[in-house]
CSV table of C-alpha atoms in Angstrom, one decimal:
chain,number,residue,atom,x,y,z
A,1,MET,CA,-7.5,-115.6,15.8
A,2,HIS,CA,-7.1,-115.4,19.6
A,3,ILE,CA,-3.7,-114.0,20.5
A,4,SER,CA,-2.6,-116.0,23.5
A,5,GLU,CA,-1.6,-114.6,26.9
A,6,GLY,CA,1.7,-112.8,27.0
A,7,ILE,CA,2.5,-112.9,23.2
A,8,LEU,CA,2.2,-109.2,22.8
A,9,PRO,CA,4.7,-106.8,24.6
A,10,LEU,CA,2.9,-105.0,27.4
A,11,THR,CA,3.1,-101.6,25.6
A,12,TRP,CA,1.2,-103.1,22.7
A,13,ALA,CA,-1.2,-104.8,25.1
A,14,ALA,CA,-2.0,-101.4,26.7
A,15,ALA,CA,-2.2,-99.6,23.3
A,16,THR,CA,-4.7,-102.0,21.8
A,17,THR,CA,-6.8,-102.0,25.0
A,18,ALA,CA,-6.8,-98.2,24.9
A,19,ALA,CA,-7.8,-98.3,21.3
A,20,SER,CA,-10.7,-100.7,21.8
A,21,LEU,CA,-12.1,-99.3,25.1
A,22,PRO,CA,-13.9,-96.2,23.5
A,23,PHE,CA,-15.8,-98.6,21.2
A,24,PHE,CA,-16.7,-100.8,24.2
A,25,LEU,CA,-17.9,-97.9,26.3
A,26,LYS,CA,-19.9,-96.4,23.4
A,27,GLY,CA,-21.4,-99.8,22.8
A,28,ALA,CA,-22.4,-100.1,26.4
A,29,SER,CA,-24.3,-96.8,26.3
A,30,THR,CA,-25.9,-97.8,22.9
A,31,ILE,CA,-27.2,-101.0,24.5
A,32,LYS,CA,-28.6,-99.1,27.5
A,33,ARG,CA,-30.4,-96.6,25.2
A,34,LYS,CA,-31.7,-99.2,22.7
A,35,THR,CA,-33.0,-101.6,25.4
A,36,GLN,CA,-35.1,-98.8,26.9
A,37,ILE,CA,-36.7,-98.0,23.5
A,38,GLU,CA,-37.1,-101.5,21.9
A,39,PRO,CA,-38.1,-104.6,24.0
A,40,SER,CA,-36.7,-107.1,21.4
A,41,VAL,CA,-33.2,-105.6,21.6
A,42,LYS,CA,-32.4,-107.4,24.9
A,43,PRO,CA,-33.1,-111.0,23.7
A,44,MET,CA,-31.5,-110.3,20.4
A,45,ILE,CA,-28.3,-109.1,22.2
A,46,GLY,CA,-28.5,-112.2,24.4
A,47,LEU,CA,-28.9,-114.5,21.4
A,48,MET,CA,-26.0,-112.9,19.5
A,49,GLY,CA,-23.8,-112.9,22.6
A,50,SER,CA,-24.5,-116.7,23.1
A,51,LEU,CA,-23.8,-117.4,19.5
A,52,VAL,CA,-20.6,-115.4,19.3
A,53,PHE,CA,-19.4,-117.2,22.5
A,54,VAL,CA,-20.2,-120.6,21.1
A,55,VAL,CA,-18.9,-120.2,17.5
A,56,SER,CA,-15.7,-118.3,18.5
A,57,ALA,CA,-14.7,-121.3,20.7
A,58,LEU,CA,-15.7,-123.9,18.1
A,59,ALA,CA,-12.6,-125.1,16.4
A,60,ILE,CA,-13.6,-126.6,13.1
A,61,PRO,CA,-11.2,-128.9,11.3
A,62,VAL,CA,-10.5,-127.9,7.7
A,63,PRO,CA,-9.4,-131.1,5.9
A,64,ILE,CA,-7.7,-129.3,3.0
A,65,ALA,CA,-5.5,-127.3,5.4
A,66,GLY,CA,-4.8,-129.9,8.1
A,67,THR,CA,-5.5,-127.3,10.8
A,68,ALA,CA,-8.6,-126.0,12.7
A,69,ALA,CA,-10.0,-122.6,13.1
A,70,HIS,CA,-13.1,-121.0,14.4
A,71,PRO,CA,-15.7,-118.7,12.8
A,72,THR,CA,-16.3,-115.3,14.6
A,73,GLY,CA,-20.0,-114.6,14.2
A,74,VAL,CA,-19.4,-110.9,14.5
A,75,GLY,CA,-20.6,-110.2,11.0
A,76,MET,CA,-24.1,-111.5,11.7
A,77,ALA,CA,-24.1,-109.8,15.1
A,78,ALA,CA,-23.1,-106.4,13.7
A,79,ILE,CA,-25.9,-106.6,11.1
A,80,LEU,CA,-28.5,-107.6,13.6
A,81,ILE,CA,-27.6,-105.5,16.7
A,82,GLY,CA,-25.2,-102.9,15.3
A,83,PRO,CA,-21.4,-102.7,15.4
A,84,PHE,CA,-21.0,-100.9,18.8
A,85,PRO,CA,-23.2,-103.4,20.8
A,86,THR,CA,-21.2,-106.2,18.9
A,87,THR,CA,-18.0,-104.8,20.4
A,88,VAL,CA,-19.5,-105.1,23.9
A,89,ILE,CA,-20.7,-108.7,23.5
A,90,THR,CA,-17.3,-109.6,22.0
A,91,GLY,CA,-15.5,-108.0,24.9
A,92,VAL,CA,-17.5,-110.1,27.4
A,93,VAL,CA,-17.1,-113.2,25.3
A,94,LEU,CA,-13.3,-112.8,25.1
A,95,LEU,CA,-13.1,-112.2,28.8
A,96,PHE,CA,-14.9,-115.4,29.6
A,97,GLN,CA,-12.9,-117.4,27.1
A,98,ALA,CA,-9.6,-115.9,28.5
A,99,VAL,CA,-10.4,-116.7,32.1
A,100,PHE,CA,-12.2,-120.0,31.9
A,101,LEU,CA,-11.1,-121.6,28.6
A,102,ALA,CA,-7.4,-120.5,28.3
A,103,HIS,CA,-8.5,-119.2,24.9
A,104,GLY,CA,-6.9,-115.8,24.3
A,105,GLY,CA,-5.6,-114.0,27.4
A,106,LEU,CA,-6.1,-111.1,29.8
A,107,THR,CA,-3.1,-109.2,28.6
A,108,THR,CA,-4.2,-109.7,24.9
A,109,TRP,CA,-7.9,-109.0,25.6
A,110,GLY,CA,-7.7,-105.5,24.1
A,111,ALA,CA,-5.9,-106.7,21.0
A,112,ASN,CA,-8.4,-109.6,20.5
A,113,LEU,CA,-11.3,-107.2,21.1
A,114,LEU,CA,-9.8,-104.7,18.6
A,115,ASN,CA,-9.5,-107.4,15.9
A,116,MET,CA,-12.7,-109.2,16.4
A,117,GLY,CA,-15.1,-106.8,18.1
A,118,VAL,CA,-14.0,-103.6,16.3
A,119,ILE,CA,-12.3,-104.3,13.0
A,120,GLY,CA,-14.3,-107.5,12.3
A,121,ALA,CA,-17.7,-106.0,13.3
A,122,PHE,CA,-17.2,-102.6,11.7
A,123,ALA,CA,-15.8,-104.0,8.5
A,124,ALA,CA,-18.8,-106.4,8.2
A,125,TYR,CA,-21.3,-103.6,9.0
A,126,ALA,CA,-19.7,-101.2,6.5
A,127,ALA,CA,-19.7,-103.9,3.8
A,128,PHE,CA,-23.4,-104.7,4.5
A,129,VAL,CA,-24.5,-101.0,4.4
A,130,ALA,CA,-22.5,-100.4,1.2
A,131,LEU,CA,-23.8,-103.6,-0.5
A,132,ARG,CA,-27.4,-102.8,0.4
A,133,HIS,CA,-26.8,-99.2,-0.8
A,134,PHE,CA,-26.2,-100.8,-4.3
A,135,ARG,CA,-29.5,-102.7,-3.9
A,136,LEU,CA,-28.0,-106.2,-3.5
A,137,PRO,CA,-30.5,-108.7,-2.2
A,138,LEU,CA,-30.5,-109.0,1.6
A,139,TRP,CA,-29.2,-112.6,1.6
A,140,LEU,CA,-26.3,-111.6,-0.7
A,141,GLY,CA,-25.4,-108.5,1.2
A,142,GLY,CA,-25.5,-110.5,4.5
A,143,ALA,CA,-23.5,-113.3,3.1
A,144,LEU,CA,-20.7,-111.1,1.8
A,145,ALA,CA,-20.7,-109.0,5.0
A,146,GLY,CA,-20.4,-112.2,7.0
A,147,ALA,CA,-17.4,-113.3,5.0
A,148,VAL,CA,-15.9,-109.8,5.2
A,149,GLY,CA,-16.3,-109.8,9.1
A,150,ASP,CA,-14.4,-113.1,9.3
A,151,LEU,CA,-11.6,-112.2,7.0
A,152,ALA,CA,-11.2,-108.7,8.5
A,153,THR,CA,-10.9,-110.2,11.9
A,154,TYR,CA,-8.0,-112.3,10.7
A,155,GLY,CA,-6.5,-109.4,8.7
A,156,GLY,CA,-6.6,-107.3,11.9
A,157,THR,CA,-4.9,-110.1,13.9
A,158,ALA,CA,-2.2,-110.3,11.3
A,159,LEU,CA,-1.8,-106.5,11.4
A,160,THR,CA,-1.5,-106.5,15.2
A,161,MET,CA,1.1,-109.2,15.2
A,162,ALA,CA,3.0,-107.5,12.3
A,163,LEU,CA,3.0,-104.1,14.0
A,164,ALA,CA,4.0,-105.5,17.4
A,165,LEU,CA,6.6,-108.1,16.4
A,166,HIS,CA,8.0,-107.2,13.0
A,167,SER,CA,11.5,-106.4,14.4
A,168,GLU,CA,13.8,-105.7,11.4
A,169,ARG,CA,11.4,-107.0,8.7
A,170,SER,CA,8.9,-104.6,7.1
A,171,VAL,CA,5.4,-104.6,8.6
A,172,ILE,CA,3.8,-105.3,5.1
A,173,ASP,CA,6.0,-108.4,4.6
A,174,VAL,CA,5.1,-109.8,8.0
A,175,TRP,CA,1.4,-108.9,7.7
A,176,THR,CA,1.3,-110.6,4.2
A,177,ALA,CA,3.1,-113.7,5.6
A,178,ILE,CA,0.7,-114.1,8.5
A,179,PHE,CA,-2.5,-113.3,6.5
A,180,VAL,CA,-1.6,-115.7,3.7
A,181,ALA,CA,-0.9,-118.4,6.3
A,182,PHE,CA,-4.4,-117.9,7.7
A,183,MET,CA,-6.1,-118.2,4.3
A,184,PRO,CA,-6.2,-122.0,3.6
A,185,THR,CA,-8.1,-122.5,6.8
A,186,GLN,CA,-10.0,-119.2,6.9
A,187,ILE,CA,-11.5,-119.1,3.3
A,188,PRO,CA,-13.7,-122.2,3.9
A,189,LEU,CA,-14.8,-120.7,7.2
A,190,ALA,CA,-15.5,-117.3,5.7
A,191,ILE,CA,-17.8,-119.2,3.2
A,192,LEU,CA,-19.4,-121.0,6.1
A,193,GLU,CA,-20.0,-117.6,7.9
A,194,ALA,CA,-21.5,-116.2,4.6
A,195,VAL,CA,-24.0,-119.1,4.4
A,196,VAL,CA,-24.9,-118.9,8.1
A,197,THR,CA,-25.3,-115.1,8.0
A,198,ALA,CA,-27.5,-115.2,4.9
A,199,GLY,CA,-29.6,-118.0,6.4
A,200,MET,CA,-30.1,-116.1,9.7
A,201,LEU,CA,-31.1,-112.8,8.0
A,202,ASN,CA,-33.5,-114.8,5.8
A,203,PHE,CA,-35.0,-116.5,8.8
A,204,VAL,CA,-35.4,-113.3,10.8
A,205,THR,CA,-37.1,-111.4,8.0
A,206,SER,CA,-39.4,-114.2,7.1
A,207,ARG,CA,-40.3,-115.3,10.7
A,208,ARG,CA,-40.4,-111.9,12.3
A,209,PRO,CA,-40.9,-109.3,9.5
A,210,ASP,CA,-41.8,-106.7,12.1
A,211,LEU,CA,-38.4,-107.3,13.7
A,212,GLY,CA,-36.7,-107.2,10.3
A,213,ARG,CA,-38.2,-103.8,9.7
A,214,ARG,CA,-37.3,-102.4,13.2
A,215,LEU,CA,-33.7,-103.6,12.6
A,216,GLY,CA,-33.7,-101.9,9.3
A,217,LEU,CA,-33.2,-105.1,7.3
A,218,ILE,CA,-36.2,-104.7,5.2
A,219,ALA,CA,-38.2,-101.6,4.0
A,220,ALA,CA,-40.9,-100.2,6.2
A,221,ASP,CA,-43.6,-101.0,3.7
A,222,SER,CA,-42.5,-104.6,3.1
A,223,ARG,CA,-44.1,-107.7,4.7
A,224,GLY,CA,-40.8,-109.7,4.5
A,225,GLY,CA,-40.1,-113.2,3.0
B,1,MET,CA,-37.4,-128.0,3.1
B,2,PRO,CA,-38.8,-129.6,6.4
B,3,ARG,CA,-36.8,-129.0,9.6
B,4,SER,CA,-36.0,-132.7,10.0
B,5,ARG,CA,-34.2,-132.7,6.6
B,6,TRP,CA,-32.1,-129.7,7.6
B,7,VAL,CA,-31.0,-131.5,10.8
B,8,ILE,CA,-30.1,-134.7,8.8
B,9,LEU,CA,-28.2,-132.5,6.2
B,10,ILE,CA,-26.2,-130.8,8.9
B,11,LEU,CA,-25.4,-134.1,10.7
B,12,VAL,CA,-24.3,-135.6,7.4
B,13,ALA,CA,-22.1,-132.6,6.7
B,14,ILE,CA,-20.5,-132.8,10.2
B,15,LEU,CA,-19.9,-136.6,9.8
B,16,LEU,CA,-18.4,-136.0,6.3
B,17,LEU,CA,-16.1,-133.3,7.7
B,18,LEU,CA,-14.9,-135.5,10.6
B,19,GLY,CA,-14.5,-138.4,8.1
B,20,LEU,CA,-12.3,-136.3,5.8
B,21,ALA,CA,-10.3,-135.0,8.8
B,22,SER,CA,-9.6,-138.5,10.0
B,23,LEU,CA,-8.2,-139.5,6.6
B,24,ASP,CA,-5.2,-137.2,7.1
B,25,GLN,CA,-3.2,-139.1,9.7
B,26,GLY,CA,-0.2,-136.8,9.6
B,27,ALA,CA,-2.2,-133.6,10.5
B,28,THR,CA,-2.1,-132.5,14.2
B,29,TRP,CA,-5.3,-130.4,13.8
B,30,ASP,CA,-3.8,-127.6,15.9
B,31,GLY,CA,-5.8,-124.4,15.5
B,32,VAL,CA,-4.4,-121.4,13.6
B,33,ASP,CA,-4.1,-119.7,17.0
B,34,THR,CA,-1.3,-122.1,17.7
B,35,THR,CA,0.1,-122.8,14.2
B,36,VAL,CA,0.0,-119.3,12.7
B,37,VAL,CA,-0.1,-116.8,15.6
B,38,GLY,CA,1.9,-118.9,18.1
B,39,GLY,CA,4.3,-120.0,15.4
B,40,PHE,CA,5.1,-116.5,14.3
B,41,ALA,CA,5.4,-115.3,18.0
B,42,ILE,CA,8.0,-118.0,18.7
B,43,GLU,CA,9.8,-116.9,15.5
B,44,ALA,CA,9.8,-113.3,16.8
B,45,GLY,CA,11.1,-114.5,20.2
B,46,ARG,CA,7.8,-114.3,22.2
B,47,GLU,CA,6.3,-117.2,24.0
B,48,SER,CA,2.8,-117.3,25.4
B,49,TRP,CA,2.5,-117.2,29.2
B,50,THR,CA,0.8,-119.8,31.4
B,51,PRO,CA,-2.9,-118.9,31.4
B,52,LEU,CA,-4.6,-117.8,34.7
B,53,PHE,CA,-6.5,-121.0,35.1
B,54,ASN,CA,-4.2,-123.5,33.4
B,55,LEU,CA,-6.7,-126.3,32.6
B,56,GLN,CA,-5.2,-129.3,30.9
B,57,GLY,CA,-6.4,-132.5,29.2
B,58,ASP,CA,-9.9,-133.6,30.1
B,59,ALA,CA,-10.4,-130.6,32.4
B,60,LEU,CA,-10.1,-128.3,29.4
B,61,LEU,CA,-12.3,-130.6,27.4
B,62,PHE,CA,-14.9,-130.4,30.3
B,63,ALA,CA,-14.6,-126.6,30.3
B,64,PHE,CA,-15.2,-126.3,26.6
B,65,ALA,CA,-18.1,-128.8,26.7
B,66,ILE,CA,-19.8,-127.2,29.7
B,67,SER,CA,-19.4,-123.7,28.3
B,68,GLY,CA,-20.8,-124.8,24.9
B,69,ALA,CA,-23.8,-126.3,26.7
B,70,ILE,CA,-24.4,-123.1,28.7
B,71,GLY,CA,-24.0,-121.0,25.5
B,72,GLY,CA,-26.3,-123.3,23.6
B,73,PHE,CA,-28.9,-123.2,26.3
B,74,ALA,CA,-28.8,-119.4,26.5
B,75,ALA,CA,-29.0,-119.1,22.7
B,76,GLY,CA,-32.0,-121.5,22.7
B,77,TYR,CA,-33.7,-119.5,25.5
B,78,TYR,CA,-33.3,-116.1,23.6
B,79,TRP,CA,-34.2,-117.8,20.3
B,80,ARG,CA,-37.5,-119.0,21.8
B,81,GLU,CA,-38.2,-115.6,23.3
B,82,LEU,CA,-37.7,-113.9,19.9
B,83,PHE,CA,-39.1,-116.5,17.5
B,84,GLY,CA,-41.2,-118.8,19.6
B,85,GLY,CA,-41.0,-122.6,19.5
B,86,ASN,CA,-42.8,-125.2,17.5
B,87,GLY,CA,-46.1,-123.7,16.8
B,88,ALA,CA,-45.8,-121.4,19.8
B,89,PRO,CA,-45.7,-117.7,19.4
B,90,SER,CA,-42.8,-115.5,20.4
B,91,ARG,CA,-43.1,-114.1,24.0
B,92,LEU,CA,-42.7,-110.7,22.4
B,93,GLY,CA,-45.8,-109.8,20.4
B,94,ARG,CA,-45.3,-110.1,16.7
B,95,GLU,CA,-47.3,-109.7,13.5
B,96,PRO,CA,-47.6,-112.7,11.1
B,97,SER,CA,-45.0,-113.4,8.5
B,98,SER,CA,-45.9,-113.2,4.8
B,99,LYS,CA,-46.2,-117.0,4.7
B,100,GLU,CA,-48.6,-117.1,7.7
B,101,ALA,CA,-50.5,-114.1,6.3
B,102,ARG,CA,-51.0,-115.9,3.0
B,103,ARG,CA,-52.1,-119.1,4.8
B,104,ASP,CA,-54.7,-117.1,6.9
B,105,VAL,CA,-56.3,-115.5,3.8
């Protein structure tokens, strides 16, 4: 989903950066506040940052599509550390990838951050909260939110591309064309993200029920899995 | 399921995936960043610029491998800090899980 360097016109590059920066700044202050209150937040943010860095640079070949794509990991991160801190770790990850791996770009940093760190993370978190509100099991809520985070990221990328480069065609037509083109590769990866997110939530709540409670994953009176 | 079986299962899944991928000789395995995003950008008259550090060939492979290793090491370090290692407790104090609590009774 990384939009390469220079693909977006500079006005769009500036607009997307301006749109994502408030989320990044709010996330930085959230991290500062949470790490002062809760000692396990810092290693959890470190863990999520490392995982998002690794999985979002991991091109997985999808045999039925003949192409490769990467998961995002933002759904799992948004559930475990919150959507605003996820925006921060995604911003740092995208910066490293743009500079050292030629993956994404500096001019498209804001657009990629908006798609992955804002749209992807917030969509996943909203899906998780809504699904848990309807008392779905933790693993199922986490799985669906993980898949939503992945698909929303790619939906956001399609929207950015459509808005910036639609020329005479309608935005909806262009968005649909790009989003549909992503699907053969992205649906299997969304399923993979669902499985990994469910597994991670299950692991955290069974291995560290105290952490699960503090993260709001399980009820305060529960001992966990 | 014991951890060793999980490792074997994941390795088999990766081998199966790579085996299936190698069957399709016509596919280039370019990422969707190139085929979809890049393809549409070219259609719209935009071409990507040369990256700041334009690594090519094995240099790019090296950069991906080394960054994956560093990311994996960092993930392992924080994982151990949160969840502990084999039989070792987490560095952060934790209460026993339900499984451990049942075992202790």
